[in-house]
Amino acid sequence: MPQIESAGIEWRSSGQPVSTRFDDVYFSIDDGLEESRHVFLKHNGLPERFIRLEPDQCFTIVETGFGTGLNFLCSWQSFIQHAPASARLHFISTEKYPLTQPELQKALQLWPELESLSKQLTAAIPVSKTGFHTLSFDQGRIRLTLLLGDMQETLPQLNATVDAWFLDGFAPAKNPGMWQPELYQQMRALSHKATTYSTFTAARAVREGLAEAGFIVQKVPGFGHKRDMICGVLETPASETTETSIPIWLRPKAADTSEKKAIVIGGGLSGTASARALAERGWQVTLLEQKPQLAAGASGNPQGMLYVRLSHDNTVLSRFCEAGYQHAIHRVSQLLADKPERFSLCGVIQLASSDKAQQKQQRLAEAGFPSELLQAMSSDELSELAGISLDKPGLWFPGGGWVHPPAVCNALANHNNITVITDCTVNSLERKENEWLLATTQGKIKAPVVVVASADKACQFSQLAHLPLKPIRGQVSTLPATTESQKLKTVLCGDSYAAPESRNQHTFGATFNFREETPDIRAEDHQENLNQLERLSPSLFEALDARPEKINSGRVGFRCTTPDYLPLVGPVADYAQFEVDFAMLRKNARFPFRQQPNYHEGLYINSGHGSRGLITCLLSGDLLAAMISGEALPLSSDIVSQLHPTRFQSRAMIRNR
Ligand SMILES: Cc1cc2nc3c(=O)[nH]c(=O)nc-3n(C[C@H](O)[C@H](O)[C@H](O)COP(=O)(O)OP(=O)(O)OC[C@H]3O[C@@H](n4cnc5c(N)ncnc54)[C@H](O)[C@@H]3O)c2cc1C
Ligand SMILES: C[S@@+](CC[C@H](N)C(=O)[O-])C[C@H]1O[C@@H](n2cnc3c(N)ncnc32)[C@H](O)[C@@H]1O
């Protein structure tokens, strides 16, 4: 697994960070803040271009070398001072050697005028692990996507159309690896005709590389003691068919509409997350839920665990879950900031329930995950953290915890651009005159874009009937807290889970029943949860005096799963037409198809979150809204393609089935 190495910082007496790895400064010793404004803002035509943005427009900056985040904070500050209120900034930055949170805090102390922004940044900075990490600030108006890892690997995974490039690696002579021809070609592939760039250096190799990639190169006075710097604009954008390793049938698809109106079907976590992410991008969203309130399906449990199962071999599933986990922690903390009783980031203990599980955990612990993400611990160490005695070793996830999922759904739906209609069942979808016409129990409702987030019920619509979504029944149980049980300070999980007390009760479970559709609470399922609880933690079982007659409530829900355990997030293709247009897949998986599939224009799905919806729905909602809006995607292309709804049909055809 690619590991993140430390930044290697030395501090000057002035408080300036210096990289010992590259023997170079992070910013000018003359005045870093003014340098950032001169080199990167002014010479990309900012803030004038911010002022001229249309309402709801998103401006995308990509930076090479996040460093201390100074350029990001300067851009954020300038954006809120100058851009129209509904315009948005997406700042994307690559970083191979991220600063730790304390290092970032120390470096940013140099700029008191940025204090309110730098505090928000340092509080939200993700655990350093390779991959894409998106943070959102100011109600989604400012987004920061960090591409952690070597830029040469992360940048080709970025799906974005960039408005301005900030080239800020260390000096080319000290860090030649960053200033390679691939960078300039990549820049061209991600740019449009008016895309600009600027950089502090005027090195010849950089000028030549940029010119060769089609950028105009202009030498202008540098900042402070630097004589020259360069900036310019792209003269010849790349043709539309940029080479990518992602098959054409698994690529993202933006909605082809000028009217930003969407309907979301389903008021659970995936529906409310999609609605919110669209609303934050300026869409007027109607959210339809068949039940009288939101979070009436799987998302309605009293306590859901924010925990992640990772694999040592860095699979797409593991990387997606890890990104979703960090994103969910960040978003839940923001969304429920005024409802601290509805969530707790108290940490999660994953107990090794068998020798095999222990070996798996050992492999994971040795795979090089940062200790802020997970640590292997003995039963004694875990008992200390849990506040109760535990008899097994396991993994400690300090960032995880539990949350009240209905509170998250309600907080997500609470946005001026979202209209919630409950008691509204959607019976069918029909495309008519560039719009979707929905037949519902409250009459016809229409919009150019529809997101189906109705879990396995998505398959009731003829356009989605082919998707392999299956329900799995699950029941959770609750027991009243006791003086002894209140000592539990963390979430416990293994083959089942148990949460610390919330509102005087503990939630634990949950059962798994395939092919069973009954929604009734069953005594035998409560018993199964009790048995699991006893295996998970005999001491908690005892502390709760856990007996069937003590169980005070329970709840049944249906997880919605897919065959590869990844959700379906993306556009919906016409199934029959795909069979015809991509028939060659049965003979030759590498056939050079030129055309995208025939999509049901404006129809998207966000479903199939299985047992992990708390960590995957929010990020998937953000991904889907970015895709629909044609904006930069918050996940790497290889992950995005593996979530594409067409993957099962194309895989079956490739296997000639
Ligand atoms: C027992 C149990 C325990 C779980 N524990 C955890 C956990 O600890 N951690 C974790 O990460 N995940 C957990 N999960 C999984 C997580 O709850 C789900 O992945 C997540 O809630 C899925 O959200 P969703 O919005 O996709 O589906 P749902 O929450 O089921 O939402 C779908 C919504 O669509 C509505 N709908 C359906 N058809 C229509 C229609 N035609 N018209 C209008 N509305 C319609 C439904 O009423 C429903 O409200 C658990 C799930 C279960 C069942
Ligand atoms: C001059 S500093 C950037 C300063 C930064 N923009 C700021 O506002 O503080 C250059 C950064 O590039 C990073 N870097 C160097 N080589 C890299 C690579 N190959 N891929 C990604 N980041 C790299 C360094 O770790 C360093 O943080």
Short mmCIF file of C-alpha atoms in Angstrom, two decimals, residues 149 329 338 381 413 543 581 607:
data_model
loop_
_atom_site.label_atom_id
_atom_site.label_comp_id
_atom_site.label_asym_id
_atom_site.label_seq_id
_atom_site.Cartn_x
_atom_site.Cartn_y
_atom_site.Cartn_z
CA GLY A 149 0.11 10.93 -2.75
CA ILE A 329 -16.94 12.16 10.22
CA ASP A 338 -25.90 22.13 17.28
CA GLU A 381 -5.27 -1.40 26.32
CA ALA A 413 -32.77 18.08 4.08
CA ALA A 543 -23.50 -4.92 32.98
CA ASP A 581 -24.49 -0.91 -28.93
CA SER A 607 -28.34 3.16 -3.90
#
